[in-house]
GROMACS .gro file of C-alpha atoms in nm:
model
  327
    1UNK     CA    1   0.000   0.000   0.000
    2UNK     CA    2   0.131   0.335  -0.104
    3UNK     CA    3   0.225   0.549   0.202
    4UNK     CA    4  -0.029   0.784   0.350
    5UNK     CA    5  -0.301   0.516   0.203
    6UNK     CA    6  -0.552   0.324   0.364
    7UNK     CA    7  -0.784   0.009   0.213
    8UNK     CA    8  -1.095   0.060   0.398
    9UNK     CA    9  -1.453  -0.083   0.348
   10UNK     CA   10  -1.783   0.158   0.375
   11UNK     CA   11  -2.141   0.008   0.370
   12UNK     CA   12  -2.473   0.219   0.358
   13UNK     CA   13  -2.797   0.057   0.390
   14UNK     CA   14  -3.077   0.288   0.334
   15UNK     CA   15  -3.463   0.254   0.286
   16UNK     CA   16  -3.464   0.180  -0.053
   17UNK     CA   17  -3.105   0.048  -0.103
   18UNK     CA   18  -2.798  -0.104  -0.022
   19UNK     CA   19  -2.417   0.050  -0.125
   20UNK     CA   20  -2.097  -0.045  -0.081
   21UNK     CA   21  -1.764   0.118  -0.162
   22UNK     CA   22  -1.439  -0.024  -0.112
   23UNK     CA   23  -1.141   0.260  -0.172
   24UNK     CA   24  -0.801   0.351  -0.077
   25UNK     CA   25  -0.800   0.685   0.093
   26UNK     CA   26  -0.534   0.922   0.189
   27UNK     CA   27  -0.711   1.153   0.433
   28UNK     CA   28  -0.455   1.373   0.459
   29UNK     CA   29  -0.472   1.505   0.104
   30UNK     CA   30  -0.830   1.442   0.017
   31UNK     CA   31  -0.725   1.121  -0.199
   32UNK     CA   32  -0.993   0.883  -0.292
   33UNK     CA   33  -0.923   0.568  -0.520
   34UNK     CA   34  -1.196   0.334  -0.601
   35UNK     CA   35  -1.186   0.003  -0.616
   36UNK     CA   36  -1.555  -0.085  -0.583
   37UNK     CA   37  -1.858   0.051  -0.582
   38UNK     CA   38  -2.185  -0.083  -0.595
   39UNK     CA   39  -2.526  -0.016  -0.528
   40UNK     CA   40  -2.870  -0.275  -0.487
   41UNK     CA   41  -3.229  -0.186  -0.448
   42UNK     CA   42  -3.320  -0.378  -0.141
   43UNK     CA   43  -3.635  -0.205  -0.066
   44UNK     CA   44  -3.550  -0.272   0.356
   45UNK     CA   45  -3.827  -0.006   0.458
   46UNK     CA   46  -4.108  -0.217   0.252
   47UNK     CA   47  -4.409  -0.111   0.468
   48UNK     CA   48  -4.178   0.060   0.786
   49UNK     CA   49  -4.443   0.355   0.815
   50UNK     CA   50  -4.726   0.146   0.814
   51UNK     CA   51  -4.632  -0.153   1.031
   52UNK     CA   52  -4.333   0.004   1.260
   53UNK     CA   53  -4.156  -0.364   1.135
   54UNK     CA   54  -3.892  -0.435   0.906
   55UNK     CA   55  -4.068  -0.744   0.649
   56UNK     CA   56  -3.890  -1.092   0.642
   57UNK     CA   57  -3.845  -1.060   0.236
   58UNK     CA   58  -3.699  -0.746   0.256
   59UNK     CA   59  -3.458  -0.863   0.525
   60UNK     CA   60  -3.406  -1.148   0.305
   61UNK     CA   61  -3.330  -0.924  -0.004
   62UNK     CA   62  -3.083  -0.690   0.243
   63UNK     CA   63  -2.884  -0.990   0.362
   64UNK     CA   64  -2.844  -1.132   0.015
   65UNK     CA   65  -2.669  -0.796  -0.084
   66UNK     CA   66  -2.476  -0.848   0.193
   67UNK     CA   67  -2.388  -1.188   0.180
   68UNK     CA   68  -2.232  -1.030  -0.197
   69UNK     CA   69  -2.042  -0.728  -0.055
   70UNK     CA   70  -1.865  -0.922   0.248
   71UNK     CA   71  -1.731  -1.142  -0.063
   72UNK     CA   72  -1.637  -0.826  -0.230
   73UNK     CA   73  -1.482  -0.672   0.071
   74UNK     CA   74  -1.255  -1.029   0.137
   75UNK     CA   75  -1.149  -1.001  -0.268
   76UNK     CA   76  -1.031  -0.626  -0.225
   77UNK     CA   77  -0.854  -0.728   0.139
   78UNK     CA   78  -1.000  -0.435   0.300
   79UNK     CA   79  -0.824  -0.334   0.645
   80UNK     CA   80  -1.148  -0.161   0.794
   81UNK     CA   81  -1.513  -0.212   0.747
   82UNK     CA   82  -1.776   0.077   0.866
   83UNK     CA   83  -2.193  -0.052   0.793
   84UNK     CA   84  -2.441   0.256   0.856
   85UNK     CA   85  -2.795   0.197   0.888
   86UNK     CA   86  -3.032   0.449   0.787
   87UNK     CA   87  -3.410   0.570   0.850
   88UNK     CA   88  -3.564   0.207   0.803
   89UNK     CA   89  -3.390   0.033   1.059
   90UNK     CA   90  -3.397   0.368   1.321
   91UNK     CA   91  -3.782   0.317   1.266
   92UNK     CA   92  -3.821  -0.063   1.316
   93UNK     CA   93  -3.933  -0.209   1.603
   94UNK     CA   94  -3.743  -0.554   1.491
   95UNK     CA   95  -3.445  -0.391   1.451
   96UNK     CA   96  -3.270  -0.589   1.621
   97UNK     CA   97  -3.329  -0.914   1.366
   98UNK     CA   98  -3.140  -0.691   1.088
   99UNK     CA   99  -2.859  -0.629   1.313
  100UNK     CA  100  -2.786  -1.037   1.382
  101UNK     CA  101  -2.825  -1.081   1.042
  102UNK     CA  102  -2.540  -0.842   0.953
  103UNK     CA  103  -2.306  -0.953   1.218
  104UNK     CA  104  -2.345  -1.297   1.123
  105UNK     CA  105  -2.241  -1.220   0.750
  106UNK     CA  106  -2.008  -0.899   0.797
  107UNK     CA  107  -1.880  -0.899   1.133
  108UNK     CA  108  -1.918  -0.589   1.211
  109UNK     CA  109  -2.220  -0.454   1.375
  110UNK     CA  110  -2.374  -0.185   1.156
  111UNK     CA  111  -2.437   0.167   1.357
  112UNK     CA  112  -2.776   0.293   1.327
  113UNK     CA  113  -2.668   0.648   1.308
  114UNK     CA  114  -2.870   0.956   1.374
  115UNK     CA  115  -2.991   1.200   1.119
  116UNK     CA  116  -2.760   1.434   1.256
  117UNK     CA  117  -2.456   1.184   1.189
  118UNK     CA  118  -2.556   1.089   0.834
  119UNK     CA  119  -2.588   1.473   0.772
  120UNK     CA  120  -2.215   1.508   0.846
  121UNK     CA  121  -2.120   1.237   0.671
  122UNK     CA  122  -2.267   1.323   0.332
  123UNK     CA  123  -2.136   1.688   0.365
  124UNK     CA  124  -1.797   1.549   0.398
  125UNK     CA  125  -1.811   1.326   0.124
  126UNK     CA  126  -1.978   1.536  -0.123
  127UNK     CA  127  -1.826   1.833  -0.054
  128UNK     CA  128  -1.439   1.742   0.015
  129UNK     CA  129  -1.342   1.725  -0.341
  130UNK     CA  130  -1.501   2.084  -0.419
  131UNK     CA  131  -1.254   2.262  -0.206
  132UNK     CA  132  -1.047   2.513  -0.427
  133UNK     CA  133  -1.358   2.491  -0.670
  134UNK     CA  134  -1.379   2.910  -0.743
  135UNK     CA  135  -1.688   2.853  -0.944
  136UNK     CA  136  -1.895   2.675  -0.623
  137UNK     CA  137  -1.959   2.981  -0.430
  138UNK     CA  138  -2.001   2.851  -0.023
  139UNK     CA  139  -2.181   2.830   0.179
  140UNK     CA  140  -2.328   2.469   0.037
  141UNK     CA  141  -2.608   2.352   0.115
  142UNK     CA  142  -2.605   1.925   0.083
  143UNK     CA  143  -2.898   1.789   0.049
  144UNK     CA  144  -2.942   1.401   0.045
  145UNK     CA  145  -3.311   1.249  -0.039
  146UNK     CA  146  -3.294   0.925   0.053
  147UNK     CA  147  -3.607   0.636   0.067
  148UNK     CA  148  -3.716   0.735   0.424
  149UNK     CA  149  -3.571   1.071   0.488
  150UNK     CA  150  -3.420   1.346   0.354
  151UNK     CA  151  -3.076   1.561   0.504
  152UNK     CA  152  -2.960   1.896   0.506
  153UNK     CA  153  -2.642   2.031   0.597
  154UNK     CA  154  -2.516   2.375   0.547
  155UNK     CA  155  -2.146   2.450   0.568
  156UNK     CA  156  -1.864   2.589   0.421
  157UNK     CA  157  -1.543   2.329   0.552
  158UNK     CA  158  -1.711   2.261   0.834
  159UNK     CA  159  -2.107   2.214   0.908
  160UNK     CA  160  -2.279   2.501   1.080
  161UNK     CA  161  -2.628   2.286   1.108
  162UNK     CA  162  -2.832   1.974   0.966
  163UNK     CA  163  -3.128   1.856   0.978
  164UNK     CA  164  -3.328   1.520   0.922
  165UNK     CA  165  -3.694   1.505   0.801
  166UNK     CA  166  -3.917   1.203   0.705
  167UNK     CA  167  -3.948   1.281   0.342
  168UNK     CA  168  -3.760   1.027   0.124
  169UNK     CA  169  -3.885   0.927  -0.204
  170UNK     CA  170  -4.018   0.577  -0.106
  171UNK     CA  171  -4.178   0.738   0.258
  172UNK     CA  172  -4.371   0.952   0.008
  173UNK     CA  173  -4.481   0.716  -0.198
  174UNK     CA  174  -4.596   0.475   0.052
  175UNK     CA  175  -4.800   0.752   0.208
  176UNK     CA  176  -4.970   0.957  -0.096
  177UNK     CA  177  -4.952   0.763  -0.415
  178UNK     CA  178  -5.058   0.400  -0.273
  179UNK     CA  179  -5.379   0.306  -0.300
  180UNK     CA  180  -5.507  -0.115  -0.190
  181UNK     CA  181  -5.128  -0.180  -0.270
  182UNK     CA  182  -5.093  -0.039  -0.604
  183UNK     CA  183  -4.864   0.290  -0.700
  184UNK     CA  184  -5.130   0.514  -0.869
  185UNK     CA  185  -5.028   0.492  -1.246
  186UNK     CA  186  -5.030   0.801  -1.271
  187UNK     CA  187  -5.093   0.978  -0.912
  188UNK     CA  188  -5.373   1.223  -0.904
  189UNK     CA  189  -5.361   1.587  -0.857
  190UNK     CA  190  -5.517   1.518  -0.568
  191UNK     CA  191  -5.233   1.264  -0.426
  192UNK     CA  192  -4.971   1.506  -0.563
  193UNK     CA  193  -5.075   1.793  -0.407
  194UNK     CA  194  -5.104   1.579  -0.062
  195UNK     CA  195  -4.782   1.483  -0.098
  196UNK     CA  196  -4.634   1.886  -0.227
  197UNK     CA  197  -4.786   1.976   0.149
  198UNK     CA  198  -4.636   1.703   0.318
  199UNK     CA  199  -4.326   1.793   0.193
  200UNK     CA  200  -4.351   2.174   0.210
  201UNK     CA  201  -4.463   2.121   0.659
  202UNK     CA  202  -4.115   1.923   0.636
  203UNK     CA  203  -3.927   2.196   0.510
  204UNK     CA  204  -4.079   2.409   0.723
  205UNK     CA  205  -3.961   2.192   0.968
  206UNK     CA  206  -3.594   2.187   0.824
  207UNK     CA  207  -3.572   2.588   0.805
  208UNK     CA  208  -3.596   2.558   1.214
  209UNK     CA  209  -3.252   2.418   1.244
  210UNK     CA  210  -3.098   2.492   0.906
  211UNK     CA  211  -3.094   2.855   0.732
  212UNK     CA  212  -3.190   2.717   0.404
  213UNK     CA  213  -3.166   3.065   0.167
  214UNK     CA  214  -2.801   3.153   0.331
  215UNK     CA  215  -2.655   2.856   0.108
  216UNK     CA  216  -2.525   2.996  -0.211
  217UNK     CA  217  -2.434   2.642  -0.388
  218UNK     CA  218  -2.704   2.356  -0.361
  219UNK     CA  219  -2.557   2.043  -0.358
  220UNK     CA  220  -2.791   1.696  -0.410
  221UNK     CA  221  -2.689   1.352  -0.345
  222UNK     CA  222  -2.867   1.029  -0.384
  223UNK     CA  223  -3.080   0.821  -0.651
  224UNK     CA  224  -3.352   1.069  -0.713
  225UNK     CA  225  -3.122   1.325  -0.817
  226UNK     CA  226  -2.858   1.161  -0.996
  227UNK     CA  227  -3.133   1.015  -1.201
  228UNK     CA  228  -3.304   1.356  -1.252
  229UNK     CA  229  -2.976   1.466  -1.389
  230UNK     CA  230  -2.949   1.131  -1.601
  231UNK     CA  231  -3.300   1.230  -1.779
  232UNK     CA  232  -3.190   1.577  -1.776
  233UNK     CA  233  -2.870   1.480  -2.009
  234UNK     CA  234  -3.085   1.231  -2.204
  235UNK     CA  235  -2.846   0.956  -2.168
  236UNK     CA  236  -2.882   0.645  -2.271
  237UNK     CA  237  -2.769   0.473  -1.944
  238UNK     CA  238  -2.684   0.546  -1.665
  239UNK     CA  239  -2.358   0.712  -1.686
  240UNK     CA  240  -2.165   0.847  -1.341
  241UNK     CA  241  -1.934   0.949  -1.500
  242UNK     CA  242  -2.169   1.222  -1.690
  243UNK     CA  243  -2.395   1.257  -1.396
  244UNK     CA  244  -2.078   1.334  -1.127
  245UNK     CA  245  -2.100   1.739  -1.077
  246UNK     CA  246  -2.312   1.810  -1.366
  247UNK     CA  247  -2.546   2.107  -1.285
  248UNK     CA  248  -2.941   2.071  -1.393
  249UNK     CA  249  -3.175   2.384  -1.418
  250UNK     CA  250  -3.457   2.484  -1.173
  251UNK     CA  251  -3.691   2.485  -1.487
  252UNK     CA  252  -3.557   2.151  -1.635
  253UNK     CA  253  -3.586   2.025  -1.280
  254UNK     CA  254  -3.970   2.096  -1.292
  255UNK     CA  255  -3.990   1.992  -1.635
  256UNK     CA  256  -3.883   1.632  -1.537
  257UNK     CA  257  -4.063   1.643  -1.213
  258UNK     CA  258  -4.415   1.700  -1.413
  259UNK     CA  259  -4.341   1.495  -1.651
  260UNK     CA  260  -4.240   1.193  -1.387
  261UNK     CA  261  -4.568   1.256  -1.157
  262UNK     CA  262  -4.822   1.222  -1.487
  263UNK     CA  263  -4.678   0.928  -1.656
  264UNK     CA  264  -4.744   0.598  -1.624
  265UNK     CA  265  -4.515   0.333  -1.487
  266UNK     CA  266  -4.498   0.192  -1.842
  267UNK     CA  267  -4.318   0.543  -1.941
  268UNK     CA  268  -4.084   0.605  -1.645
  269UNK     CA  269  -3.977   0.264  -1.688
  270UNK     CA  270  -3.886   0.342  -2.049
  271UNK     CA  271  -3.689   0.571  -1.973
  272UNK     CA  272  -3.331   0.436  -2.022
  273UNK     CA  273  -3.135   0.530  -1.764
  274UNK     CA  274  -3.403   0.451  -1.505
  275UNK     CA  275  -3.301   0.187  -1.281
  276UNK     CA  276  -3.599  -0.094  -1.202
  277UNK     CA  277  -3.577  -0.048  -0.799
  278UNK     CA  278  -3.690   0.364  -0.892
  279UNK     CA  279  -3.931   0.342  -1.172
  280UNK     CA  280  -4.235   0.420  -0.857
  281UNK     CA  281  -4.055   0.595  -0.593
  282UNK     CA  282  -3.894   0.862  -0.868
  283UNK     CA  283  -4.125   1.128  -0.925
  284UNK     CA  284  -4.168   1.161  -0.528
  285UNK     CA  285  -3.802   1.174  -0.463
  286UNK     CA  286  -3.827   1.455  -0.797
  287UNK     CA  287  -4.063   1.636  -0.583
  288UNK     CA  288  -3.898   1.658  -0.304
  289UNK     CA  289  -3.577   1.793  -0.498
  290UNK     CA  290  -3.793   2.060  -0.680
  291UNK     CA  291  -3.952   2.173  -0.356
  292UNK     CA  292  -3.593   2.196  -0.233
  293UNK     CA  293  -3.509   2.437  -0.490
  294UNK     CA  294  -3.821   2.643  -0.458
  295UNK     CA  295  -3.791   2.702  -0.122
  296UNK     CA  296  -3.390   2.796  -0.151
  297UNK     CA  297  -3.405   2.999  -0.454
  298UNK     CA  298  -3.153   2.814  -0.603
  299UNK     CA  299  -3.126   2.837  -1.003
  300UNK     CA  300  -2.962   2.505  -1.026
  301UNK     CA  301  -2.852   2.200  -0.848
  302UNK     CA  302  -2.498   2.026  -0.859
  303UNK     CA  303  -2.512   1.673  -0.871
  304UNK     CA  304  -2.263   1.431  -0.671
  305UNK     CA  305  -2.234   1.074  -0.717
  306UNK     CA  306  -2.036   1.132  -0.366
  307UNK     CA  307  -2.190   1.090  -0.060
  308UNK     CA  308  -2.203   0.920   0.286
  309UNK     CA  309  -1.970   0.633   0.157
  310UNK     CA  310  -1.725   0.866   0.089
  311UNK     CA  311  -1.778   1.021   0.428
  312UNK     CA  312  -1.732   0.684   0.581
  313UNK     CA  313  -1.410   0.622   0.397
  314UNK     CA  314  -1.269   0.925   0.468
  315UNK     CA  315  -1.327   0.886   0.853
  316UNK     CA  316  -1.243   0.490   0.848
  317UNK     CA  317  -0.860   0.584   0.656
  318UNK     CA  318  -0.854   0.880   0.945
  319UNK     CA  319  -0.879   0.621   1.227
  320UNK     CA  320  -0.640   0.373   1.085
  321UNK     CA  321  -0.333   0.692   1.022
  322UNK     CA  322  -0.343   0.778   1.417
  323UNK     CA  323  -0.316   0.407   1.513
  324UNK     CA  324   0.035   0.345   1.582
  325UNK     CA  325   0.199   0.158   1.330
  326UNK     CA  326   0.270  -0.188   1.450
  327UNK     CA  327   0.643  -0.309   1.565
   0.00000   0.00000   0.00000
């Protein structure tokens, strides 16, 4: 291992997915090389806000993407391994099933980390790699619209204040746009303007802690907006490569975000760089991100295919340069 380097291991397991990254990191110059990184609709908060319980199949599907990474992780030779657990499992009265499950296929217990925590950790992954950046003015404000909840974080190098609210893309969709089990195809106005107030009370919420119009660079993170900017660039895959800091319009944001919430499944998943697991749950997790930028002001949004896994990384290679080097 090159000097200053670390092989570390970061796992994220959110509502509506699983990701891993495995990476060599030197944390004292900002250095991220990656080795592997991976992402897998589990769907782990299938019915959380109805039922308060985390459902046996979608434990099933979270440990089979697990039982995958920790071969990953042994191929690459990792030296640490960090697993976060997101909204689902904070809201889950079986939590405690999931965490067996992991330790049994891991061996490492995964942290079910505040909304504060995962806050931090997303501003320092996406935002590490924009320092020096003269064309990013700061403060950012990092937003991260996950399946259950959404984060903000303001900062410039440091946070100043975050926030977590229950508005992820699949929380929304769960609670406005199902009706006797089926994802309205398409969702009425009725259901979309339910949802538009839902959201709006939570960012009313958010504004409490965070000062959302002091940001003067709006950062997003996370499946709904990396695929907004993947329909915004008309690719014909996904591509995150193309989607990595490219910058999508306030009006092609609500373009996309009307033209998501009154098409039919049939269209969305058409749409070629859709992925399968976010053909429902997409025009919510749209919505959300164009309420965002209604609220802020902001004109655009830069889009960052780095996130809490590259917080984790950064803070795993950390730890392992102030552990004394062995004799």
């Amino acid at each position: 291992m090159e000097e200053g380097f670390s092989r570390v291991a970061a796992v994220d397991c959110g509502t509506n997915s699983i990701r891993l990254l495995v990476a060599d990191v030197n944390p004292a110059t900002g250095e991220l090389r990656e080795l592997d990184r991976r992402m897998t609709i589990v769907r782990l908060g299938q019915g959380v806000d109805k039922t308060g319980e985390l459902a046996p199949e979608a434990l099933e599907r979270t440990f089979a993407a697990c039982r995958e990474y920790a071969e990953v992780i042994r191929e690459k030779g990792a030296d640490k391994v960090r697993f976060v657990a997101t909204s689902a499992s904070r809201d889950a009265s079986n939590r405690e099933d999931f965490v067996r499950g992991v330790v049994d296929i891991l061996g490492v217990e995964p942290e079910v980390i505040t909304g504060d925590e995962e806050a931090a950790l997303s501003f320092t992954g996406a935002t590490k790699e924009l320092t020096g950046r003269d064309d990013l003015a700061k403060p950012y404000l990092v937003v991260d619209i996950g399946g259950g909840s959404t984060e903000f974080v303001v900062g410039d190098d440091q946070v100043r204040a975050a926030r977590s609210v229950d508005i992820g893309c699949v929380r929304m969709t769960e609670r406005h746009l199902v009706t006797d089990g089926k994802v309205a195809d398409p969702p009425t106005r009725e259901q979309v303007a339910a949802m538009r107030a839902d959201i709006e009370e939570a960012l009313d919420l958010a504004a409490k802690t965070v000062p959302l119009r002091e940001a003067r660079t709006l950062v997003g993170l996370a499946g709904s907006v990396t695929t907004v900017s993947s329909i915004a660039q008309n690719l014909p895959e996904y591509d995150t490569e193309a989607i990595h800091h490219s910058r999508v319009s306030y009006d092609r944001v609500r373009e996309i975000t009307d033209s998501l919430l009154t098409s039919t499944h049939a269209e969305r998943a058409a749409i070629p760089s859709m992925h399968p697991g976010r053909v429902d749950v997409i025009g919510a997790g749209a919505l959300v991100l164009l309420s965002i930028m209604e609220r802020t002001g902001a004109t655009e949004v830069v889009v960052s295919e780095h996130d809490i896994l590259d917080g984790l990384a950064f803070g795993l290679a950390a730890e392992a340069a102030e552990e004394p080097a062995e004799a």
